[in-house]
């Protein structure tokens, strides 16, 4: 049999034809390239998934970090070597800063609480802000944070390092022990719950710098951008003043953060702030079940109705309607209980009600004899 040709009136759009293999419930087969492009495209995050992912990730991070064997002898040797390297460069200022801040009680106590709390509070706050205000950039920014933390775990295992406050033969002050404050998971009552020799790299710097750069790149208010830059700077002062890290540990944290940005750039082919702020919902769409006129599908225009009384006059002698007008309805036989009214409805006036003849009397005819 021959192929049937369907003509589409000018000014209308044809509905898309499902690809080969597509059904009414499921879309057609997706190529491997298209599937990879979809996976690597920004998606709208799901709150339950993000909470579960962050909780599980931090639990694994703490488990792995604390499972690294505490190589005390090697960690102390590495600390002596770093301290000697810094002093040979003329940059061994950690001890002087530690003693200067410790002489101001209220300041060092505030720094102890800063070290213990803001590391988590600010990071979570930035994640929530990204989730609510920049959902299209959330996944890429989260990937930066996760990749930074993952490579830091390798640093804890490959290079155990004691913090300055645990060094032998040096005059560093453990400010948490001195002022009896809750400020460090590796001091006081918490020293048995955390690996004390995981100081390289400093994730206080890695996370705070991630927060600062994210706020600086995405915030609109100038004061917010300034606070974003001040936060990692203040964190650097705190980790040095409380004798929890060398400044070279901060350099290690910056290197880990650079690795995290590299991983995110390779995966999304752009930095987080270069991605769109808003993305469409990536839930499965029933493309071929949509009715005409629904969002995402072209609407089929309805034919225009001619005014009452105009349709009959527009029909030509051949019985076809001119272009641009709708064809008149097919006449049907009148019901035996009712007869059409002899008067025709005029534009702007309601049609008169049909008159029903009494039983036994024929309906009056509207036609006259020739």
PDB file of C-alpha atoms in Angstrom, residues 108-355:
ATOM      1  CA  UNK A 108      42.429  32.902  73.606  1.00  0.00           C
ATOM      2  CA  UNK A 109      39.245  31.423  75.095  1.00  0.00           C
ATOM      3  CA  UNK A 110      37.235  32.872  72.187  1.00  0.00           C
ATOM      4  CA  UNK A 111      39.729  31.352  69.766  1.00  0.00           C
ATOM      5  CA  UNK A 112      39.374  27.954  71.422  1.00  0.00           C
ATOM      6  CA  UNK A 113      35.616  28.006  70.862  1.00  0.00           C
ATOM      7  CA  UNK A 114      36.124  29.414  67.366  1.00  0.00           C
ATOM      8  CA  UNK A 115      38.386  26.476  66.522  1.00  0.00           C
ATOM      9  CA  UNK A 116      35.899  23.930  67.864  1.00  0.00           C
ATOM     10  CA  UNK A 117      32.602  25.254  66.473  1.00  0.00           C
ATOM     11  CA  UNK A 118      32.839  27.500  63.415  1.00  0.00           C
ATOM     12  CA  UNK A 119      34.678  24.844  61.462  1.00  0.00           C
ATOM     13  CA  UNK A 120      31.381  22.920  61.281  1.00  0.00           C
ATOM     14  CA  UNK A 121      28.777  25.669  61.720  1.00  0.00           C
ATOM     15  CA  UNK A 122      29.961  27.916  58.883  1.00  0.00           C
ATOM     16  CA  UNK A 123      30.522  25.031  56.489  1.00  0.00           C
ATOM     17  CA  UNK A 124      27.015  23.657  57.039  1.00  0.00           C
ATOM     18  CA  UNK A 125      25.542  27.167  56.776  1.00  0.00           C
ATOM     19  CA  UNK A 126      27.204  27.710  53.384  1.00  0.00           C
ATOM     20  CA  UNK A 127      25.926  24.342  52.158  1.00  0.00           C
ATOM     21  CA  UNK A 128      22.379  25.261  53.201  1.00  0.00           C
ATOM     22  CA  UNK A 129      22.722  28.664  51.520  1.00  0.00           C
ATOM     23  CA  UNK A 130      23.881  27.029  48.293  1.00  0.00           C
ATOM     24  CA  UNK A 131      21.031  24.528  48.444  1.00  0.00           C
ATOM     25  CA  UNK A 132      18.385  27.225  48.809  1.00  0.00           C
ATOM     26  CA  UNK A 133      19.760  30.108  46.747  1.00  0.00           C
ATOM     27  CA  UNK A 134      22.080  28.440  44.201  1.00  0.00           C
ATOM     28  CA  UNK A 135      20.758  24.912  43.561  1.00  0.00           C
ATOM     29  CA  UNK A 136      22.394  24.734  40.144  1.00  0.00           C
ATOM     30  CA  UNK A 137      25.832  25.256  41.699  1.00  0.00           C
ATOM     31  CA  UNK A 138      25.300  23.169  44.804  1.00  0.00           C
ATOM     32  CA  UNK A 139      26.425  19.785  43.443  1.00  0.00           C
ATOM     33  CA  UNK A 140      29.641  21.167  41.944  1.00  0.00           C
ATOM     34  CA  UNK A 141      30.510  23.047  45.150  1.00  0.00           C
ATOM     35  CA  UNK A 142      29.772  19.982  47.244  1.00  0.00           C
ATOM     36  CA  UNK A 143      32.039  17.917  44.992  1.00  0.00           C
ATOM     37  CA  UNK A 144      34.860  20.381  45.651  1.00  0.00           C
ATOM     38  CA  UNK A 145      34.411  19.947  49.401  1.00  0.00           C
ATOM     39  CA  UNK A 146      34.205  16.160  49.227  1.00  0.00           C
ATOM     40  CA  UNK A 147      37.235  15.789  46.949  1.00  0.00           C
ATOM     41  CA  UNK A 148      39.250  18.114  49.213  1.00  0.00           C
ATOM     42  CA  UNK A 149      38.393  16.053  52.274  1.00  0.00           C
ATOM     43  CA  UNK A 150      39.099  12.752  50.514  1.00  0.00           C
ATOM     44  CA  UNK A 151      42.618  13.712  49.487  1.00  0.00           C
ATOM     45  CA  UNK A 152      43.252  15.033  53.014  1.00  0.00           C
ATOM     46  CA  UNK A 153      42.657  11.530  54.352  1.00  0.00           C
ATOM     47  CA  UNK A 154      45.505  10.297  52.190  1.00  0.00           C
ATOM     48  CA  UNK A 155      47.713  13.014  53.683  1.00  0.00           C
ATOM     49  CA  UNK A 156      46.892  11.906  57.220  1.00  0.00           C
ATOM     50  CA  UNK A 157      47.958   8.368  56.391  1.00  0.00           C
ATOM     51  CA  UNK A 158      51.064   9.123  54.339  1.00  0.00           C
ATOM     52  CA  UNK A 159      52.447  11.969  56.448  1.00  0.00           C
ATOM     53  CA  UNK A 160      51.642  11.763  60.184  1.00  0.00           C
ATOM     54  CA  UNK A 161      52.429  15.042  61.865  1.00  0.00           C
ATOM     55  CA  UNK A 162      52.223  16.181  65.475  1.00  0.00           C
ATOM     56  CA  UNK A 163      50.792  19.654  66.144  1.00  0.00           C
ATOM     57  CA  UNK A 164      53.113  22.234  67.729  1.00  0.00           C
ATOM     58  CA  UNK A 165      51.472  21.893  71.179  1.00  0.00           C
ATOM     59  CA  UNK A 166      52.552  18.215  71.352  1.00  0.00           C
ATOM     60  CA  UNK A 167      56.176  18.748  70.361  1.00  0.00           C
ATOM     61  CA  UNK A 168      58.940  17.707  72.764  1.00  0.00           C
ATOM     62  CA  UNK A 169      61.463  20.244  73.977  1.00  0.00           C
ATOM     63  CA  UNK A 170      59.548  23.274  72.656  1.00  0.00           C
ATOM     64  CA  UNK A 171      57.753  26.032  74.526  1.00  0.00           C
ATOM     65  CA  UNK A 172      54.339  25.873  72.833  1.00  0.00           C
ATOM     66  CA  UNK A 173      51.236  26.218  75.027  1.00  0.00           C
ATOM     67  CA  UNK A 174      48.182  23.978  74.719  1.00  0.00           C
ATOM     68  CA  UNK A 175      45.587  26.716  75.214  1.00  0.00           C
ATOM     69  CA  UNK A 176      42.723  24.271  75.786  1.00  0.00           C
ATOM     70  CA  UNK A 177      44.563  22.550  78.619  1.00  0.00           C
ATOM     71  CA  UNK A 178      45.799  25.824  80.046  1.00  0.00           C
ATOM     72  CA  UNK A 179      42.395  27.555  80.242  1.00  0.00           C
ATOM     73  CA  UNK A 180      40.295  24.391  80.658  1.00  0.00           C
ATOM     74  CA  UNK A 181      37.964  25.163  77.765  1.00  0.00           C
ATOM     75  CA  UNK A 182      36.200  22.911  75.328  1.00  0.00           C
ATOM     76  CA  UNK A 183      37.980  23.761  72.127  1.00  0.00           C
ATOM     77  CA  UNK A 184      39.878  20.905  70.536  1.00  0.00           C
ATOM     78  CA  UNK A 185      39.003  17.301  69.803  1.00  0.00           C
ATOM     79  CA  UNK A 186      42.669  16.401  70.316  1.00  0.00           C
ATOM     80  CA  UNK A 187      43.063  17.975  73.763  1.00  0.00           C
ATOM     81  CA  UNK A 188      41.636  17.450  77.212  1.00  0.00           C
ATOM     82  CA  UNK A 189      38.830  14.908  77.583  1.00  0.00           C
ATOM     83  CA  UNK A 190      38.527  14.379  73.804  1.00  0.00           C
ATOM     84  CA  UNK A 191      42.119  13.383  73.107  1.00  0.00           C
ATOM     85  CA  UNK A 192      41.236   9.674  73.096  1.00  0.00           C
ATOM     86  CA  UNK A 193      38.442  10.185  70.533  1.00  0.00           C
ATOM     87  CA  UNK A 194      40.535  11.688  67.740  1.00  0.00           C
ATOM     88  CA  UNK A 195      43.834  11.043  66.013  1.00  0.00           C
ATOM     89  CA  UNK A 196      46.209  13.593  67.545  1.00  0.00           C
ATOM     90  CA  UNK A 197      48.817  13.211  64.803  1.00  0.00           C
ATOM     91  CA  UNK A 198      46.673  14.176  61.794  1.00  0.00           C
ATOM     92  CA  UNK A 199      47.758  17.804  61.435  1.00  0.00           C
ATOM     93  CA  UNK A 200      48.863  17.755  57.778  1.00  0.00           C
ATOM     94  CA  UNK A 201      46.944  19.043  55.881  1.00  0.00           C
ATOM     95  CA  UNK A 202      44.762  21.443  57.857  1.00  0.00           C
ATOM     96  CA  UNK A 203      41.116  20.943  56.976  1.00  0.00           C
ATOM     97  CA  UNK A 204      40.255  24.007  59.057  1.00  0.00           C
ATOM     98  CA  UNK A 205      41.970  25.977  56.304  1.00  0.00           C
ATOM     99  CA  UNK A 206      40.664  23.795  53.476  1.00  0.00           C
ATOM    100  CA  UNK A 207      37.024  24.109  54.547  1.00  0.00           C
ATOM    101  CA  UNK A 208      37.198  27.758  55.605  1.00  0.00           C
ATOM    102  CA  UNK A 209      38.851  28.759  52.333  1.00  0.00           C
ATOM    103  CA  UNK A 210      36.162  26.850  50.436  1.00  0.00           C
ATOM    104  CA  UNK A 211      33.508  28.789  52.361  1.00  0.00           C
ATOM    105  CA  UNK A 212      35.271  32.114  51.817  1.00  0.00           C
ATOM    106  CA  UNK A 213      35.770  31.664  48.072  1.00  0.00           C
ATOM    107  CA  UNK A 214      32.200  30.450  47.600  1.00  0.00           C
ATOM    108  CA  UNK A 215      30.747  33.445  49.422  1.00  0.00           C
ATOM    109  CA  UNK A 216      33.053  35.871  47.611  1.00  0.00           C
ATOM    110  CA  UNK A 217      32.143  34.467  44.186  1.00  0.00           C
ATOM    111  CA  UNK A 218      28.365  34.186  44.646  1.00  0.00           C
ATOM    112  CA  UNK A 219      27.317  36.807  47.204  1.00  0.00           C
ATOM    113  CA  UNK A 220      26.041  40.140  45.881  1.00  0.00           C
ATOM    114  CA  UNK A 221      26.459  42.336  48.954  1.00  0.00           C
ATOM    115  CA  UNK A 222      29.954  43.861  49.279  1.00  0.00           C
ATOM    116  CA  UNK A 223      30.005  43.290  53.039  1.00  0.00           C
ATOM    117  CA  UNK A 224      29.330  39.584  52.475  1.00  0.00           C
ATOM    118  CA  UNK A 225      32.239  39.339  50.043  1.00  0.00           C
ATOM    119  CA  UNK A 226      34.518  40.996  52.601  1.00  0.00           C
ATOM    120  CA  UNK A 227      33.403  38.604  55.334  1.00  0.00           C
ATOM    121  CA  UNK A 228      34.012  35.720  52.948  1.00  0.00           C
ATOM    122  CA  UNK A 229      37.657  36.739  52.581  1.00  0.00           C
ATOM    123  CA  UNK A 230      38.124  37.502  56.283  1.00  0.00           C
ATOM    124  CA  UNK A 231      36.868  34.110  57.449  1.00  0.00           C
ATOM    125  CA  UNK A 232      39.812  31.959  56.191  1.00  0.00           C
ATOM    126  CA  UNK A 233      42.246  34.696  57.260  1.00  0.00           C
ATOM    127  CA  UNK A 234      40.878  34.625  60.819  1.00  0.00           C
ATOM    128  CA  UNK A 235      40.970  30.822  60.774  1.00  0.00           C
ATOM    129  CA  UNK A 236      44.674  30.885  59.900  1.00  0.00           C
ATOM    130  CA  UNK A 237      45.373  33.132  62.887  1.00  0.00           C
ATOM    131  CA  UNK A 238      43.345  30.854  65.172  1.00  0.00           C
ATOM    132  CA  UNK A 239      45.021  27.570  64.209  1.00  0.00           C
ATOM    133  CA  UNK A 240      48.465  29.126  64.696  1.00  0.00           C
ATOM    134  CA  UNK A 241      47.625  30.976  67.929  1.00  0.00           C
ATOM    135  CA  UNK A 242      46.161  27.865  69.579  1.00  0.00           C
ATOM    136  CA  UNK A 243      49.229  25.778  68.547  1.00  0.00           C
ATOM    137  CA  UNK A 244      47.082  23.281  66.628  1.00  0.00           C
ATOM    138  CA  UNK A 245      48.857  23.699  63.282  1.00  0.00           C
ATOM    139  CA  UNK A 246      51.954  25.041  61.584  1.00  0.00           C
ATOM    140  CA  UNK A 247      51.376  27.549  58.834  1.00  0.00           C
ATOM    141  CA  UNK A 248      52.721  24.935  56.404  1.00  0.00           C
ATOM    142  CA  UNK A 249      49.737  22.788  57.359  1.00  0.00           C
ATOM    143  CA  UNK A 250      47.584  25.590  55.984  1.00  0.00           C
ATOM    144  CA  UNK A 251      49.506  25.398  52.704  1.00  0.00           C
ATOM    145  CA  UNK A 252      48.713  21.692  52.596  1.00  0.00           C
ATOM    146  CA  UNK A 253      45.017  22.502  53.049  1.00  0.00           C
ATOM    147  CA  UNK A 254      45.153  24.972  50.151  1.00  0.00           C
ATOM    148  CA  UNK A 255      46.734  22.335  47.910  1.00  0.00           C
ATOM    149  CA  UNK A 256      43.967  19.878  48.781  1.00  0.00           C
ATOM    150  CA  UNK A 257      41.354  22.542  47.967  1.00  0.00           C
ATOM    151  CA  UNK A 258      43.002  23.156  44.596  1.00  0.00           C
ATOM    152  CA  UNK A 259      42.709  19.443  43.916  1.00  0.00           C
ATOM    153  CA  UNK A 260      39.020  19.579  44.819  1.00  0.00           C
ATOM    154  CA  UNK A 261      38.372  22.436  42.393  1.00  0.00           C
ATOM    155  CA  UNK A 262      40.235  20.517  39.686  1.00  0.00           C
ATOM    156  CA  UNK A 263      38.050  17.443  40.151  1.00  0.00           C
ATOM    157  CA  UNK A 264      34.884  19.553  39.990  1.00  0.00           C
ATOM    158  CA  UNK A 265      36.096  21.378  36.870  1.00  0.00           C
ATOM    159  CA  UNK A 266      36.930  18.131  35.084  1.00  0.00           C
ATOM    160  CA  UNK A 267      33.533  16.625  35.915  1.00  0.00           C
ATOM    161  CA  UNK A 268      31.286  19.628  35.206  1.00  0.00           C
ATOM    162  CA  UNK A 269      33.572  21.314  32.641  1.00  0.00           C
ATOM    163  CA  UNK A 270      33.264  24.582  34.578  1.00  0.00           C
ATOM    164  CA  UNK A 271      33.949  26.040  38.005  1.00  0.00           C
ATOM    165  CA  UNK A 272      30.981  26.086  40.404  1.00  0.00           C
ATOM    166  CA  UNK A 273      30.330  29.826  40.097  1.00  0.00           C
ATOM    167  CA  UNK A 274      30.285  29.533  36.277  1.00  0.00           C
ATOM    168  CA  UNK A 275      27.362  27.109  36.281  1.00  0.00           C
ATOM    169  CA  UNK A 276      23.748  28.332  36.029  1.00  0.00           C
ATOM    170  CA  UNK A 277      22.167  29.370  39.298  1.00  0.00           C
ATOM    171  CA  UNK A 278      18.856  27.591  38.677  1.00  0.00           C
ATOM    172  CA  UNK A 279      18.276  24.245  36.970  1.00  0.00           C
ATOM    173  CA  UNK A 280      15.141  22.393  35.937  1.00  0.00           C
ATOM    174  CA  UNK A 281      13.863  19.486  37.935  1.00  0.00           C
ATOM    175  CA  UNK A 282      15.410  16.254  36.664  1.00  0.00           C
ATOM    176  CA  UNK A 283      12.523  13.984  37.585  1.00  0.00           C
ATOM    177  CA  UNK A 284      11.459  11.566  34.809  1.00  0.00           C
ATOM    178  CA  UNK A 285       9.110  13.239  32.383  1.00  0.00           C
ATOM    179  CA  UNK A 286       6.255  11.382  30.666  1.00  0.00           C
ATOM    180  CA  UNK A 287       6.953  13.159  27.403  1.00  0.00           C
ATOM    181  CA  UNK A 288       4.531  11.264  25.178  1.00  0.00           C
ATOM    182  CA  UNK A 289       1.635  11.312  27.646  1.00  0.00           C
ATOM    183  CA  UNK A 290       1.387  15.082  27.766  1.00  0.00           C
ATOM    184  CA  UNK A 291      -1.704  16.754  26.467  1.00  0.00           C
ATOM    185  CA  UNK A 292      -1.363  19.548  23.925  1.00  0.00           C
ATOM    186  CA  UNK A 293      -0.783  22.814  25.674  1.00  0.00           C
ATOM    187  CA  UNK A 294       1.092  21.443  28.713  1.00  0.00           C
ATOM    188  CA  UNK A 295       4.442  23.058  29.558  1.00  0.00           C
ATOM    189  CA  UNK A 296       7.180  21.826  27.250  1.00  0.00           C
ATOM    190  CA  UNK A 297       4.857  20.756  24.413  1.00  0.00           C
ATOM    191  CA  UNK A 298       3.539  22.918  21.553  1.00  0.00           C
ATOM    192  CA  UNK A 299      -0.141  23.706  21.901  1.00  0.00           C
ATOM    193  CA  UNK A 300      -2.416  22.807  18.979  1.00  0.00           C
ATOM    194  CA  UNK A 301      -4.442  25.921  18.050  1.00  0.00           C
ATOM    195  CA  UNK A 302      -8.198  25.511  18.124  1.00  0.00           C
ATOM    196  CA  UNK A 303     -10.191  26.492  15.014  1.00  0.00           C
ATOM    197  CA  UNK A 304     -11.921  29.827  15.265  1.00  0.00           C
ATOM    198  CA  UNK A 305     -15.697  29.756  15.391  1.00  0.00           C
ATOM    199  CA  UNK A 306     -17.566  32.028  13.058  1.00  0.00           C
ATOM    200  CA  UNK A 307     -20.327  34.256  14.476  1.00  0.00           C
ATOM    201  CA  UNK A 308     -23.826  32.841  14.570  1.00  0.00           C
ATOM    202  CA  UNK A 309     -25.574  33.132  11.206  1.00  0.00           C
ATOM    203  CA  UNK A 310     -22.350  33.796   9.290  1.00  0.00           C
ATOM    204  CA  UNK A 311     -21.433  30.182   8.685  1.00  0.00           C
ATOM    205  CA  UNK A 312     -24.469  29.458   6.536  1.00  0.00           C
ATOM    206  CA  UNK A 313     -23.895  32.530   4.365  1.00  0.00           C
ATOM    207  CA  UNK A 314     -20.177  31.714   3.935  1.00  0.00           C
ATOM    208  CA  UNK A 315     -20.802  28.296   2.469  1.00  0.00           C
ATOM    209  CA  UNK A 316     -20.512  28.288  -1.266  1.00  0.00           C
ATOM    210  CA  UNK A 317     -22.772  26.511  -3.681  1.00  0.00           C
ATOM    211  CA  UNK A 318     -20.461  23.529  -3.807  1.00  0.00           C
ATOM    212  CA  UNK A 319     -20.951  22.907  -0.090  1.00  0.00           C
ATOM    213  CA  UNK A 320     -17.371  23.738   0.972  1.00  0.00           C
ATOM    214  CA  UNK A 321     -16.409  26.555   3.312  1.00  0.00           C
ATOM    215  CA  UNK A 322     -13.931  29.213   2.166  1.00  0.00           C
ATOM    216  CA  UNK A 323     -10.410  29.196   3.676  1.00  0.00           C
ATOM    217  CA  UNK A 324     -10.193  30.560   7.219  1.00  0.00           C
ATOM    218  CA  UNK A 325     -13.763  29.546   8.173  1.00  0.00           C
ATOM    219  CA  UNK A 326     -15.042  26.397   9.785  1.00  0.00           C
ATOM    220  CA  UNK A 327     -17.369  24.087   7.895  1.00  0.00           C
ATOM    221  CA  UNK A 328     -21.028  24.087   8.953  1.00  0.00           C
ATOM    222  CA  UNK A 329     -22.310  21.182  10.992  1.00  0.00           C
ATOM    223  CA  UNK A 330     -24.008  18.322   9.188  1.00  0.00           C
ATOM    224  CA  UNK A 331     -27.833  18.716   9.345  1.00  0.00           C
ATOM    225  CA  UNK A 332     -29.590  16.052  11.327  1.00  0.00           C
ATOM    226  CA  UNK A 333     -33.163  14.882  11.251  1.00  0.00           C
ATOM    227  CA  UNK A 334     -35.463  16.761  13.606  1.00  0.00           C
ATOM    228  CA  UNK A 335     -36.715  15.006  16.667  1.00  0.00           C
ATOM    229  CA  UNK A 336     -40.333  13.865  16.492  1.00  0.00           C
ATOM    230  CA  UNK A 337     -41.076  15.756  19.687  1.00  0.00           C
ATOM    231  CA  UNK A 338     -39.670  19.079  18.549  1.00  0.00           C
ATOM    232  CA  UNK A 339     -39.414  21.090  15.359  1.00  0.00           C
ATOM    233  CA  UNK A 340     -36.993  23.813  14.407  1.00  0.00           C
ATOM    234  CA  UNK A 341     -38.097  27.372  14.869  1.00  0.00           C
ATOM    235  CA  UNK A 342     -38.892  29.269  11.672  1.00  0.00           C
ATOM    236  CA  UNK A 343     -36.933  32.245  12.939  1.00  0.00           C
ATOM    237  CA  UNK A 344     -33.136  32.259  12.744  1.00  0.00           C
ATOM    238  CA  UNK A 345     -30.996  33.554  15.586  1.00  0.00           C
ATOM    239  CA  UNK A 346     -29.511  36.988  15.063  1.00  0.00           C
ATOM    240  CA  UNK A 347     -26.086  38.017  16.333  1.00  0.00           C
ATOM    241  CA  UNK A 348     -26.272  39.420  19.828  1.00  0.00           C
ATOM    242  CA  UNK A 349     -29.771  38.011  20.557  1.00  0.00           C
ATOM    243  CA  UNK A 350     -30.506  34.630  22.184  1.00  0.00           C
ATOM    244  CA  UNK A 351     -32.164  32.000  20.047  1.00  0.00           C
ATOM    245  CA  UNK A 352     -35.875  31.487  20.748  1.00  0.00           C
ATOM    246  CA  UNK A 353     -36.968  28.331  22.483  1.00  0.00           C
ATOM    247  CA  UNK A 354     -38.278  25.504  20.353  1.00  0.00           C
ATOM    248  CA  UNK A 355     -42.063  25.246  20.175  1.00  0.00           C
TER     249      UNK A 355
END
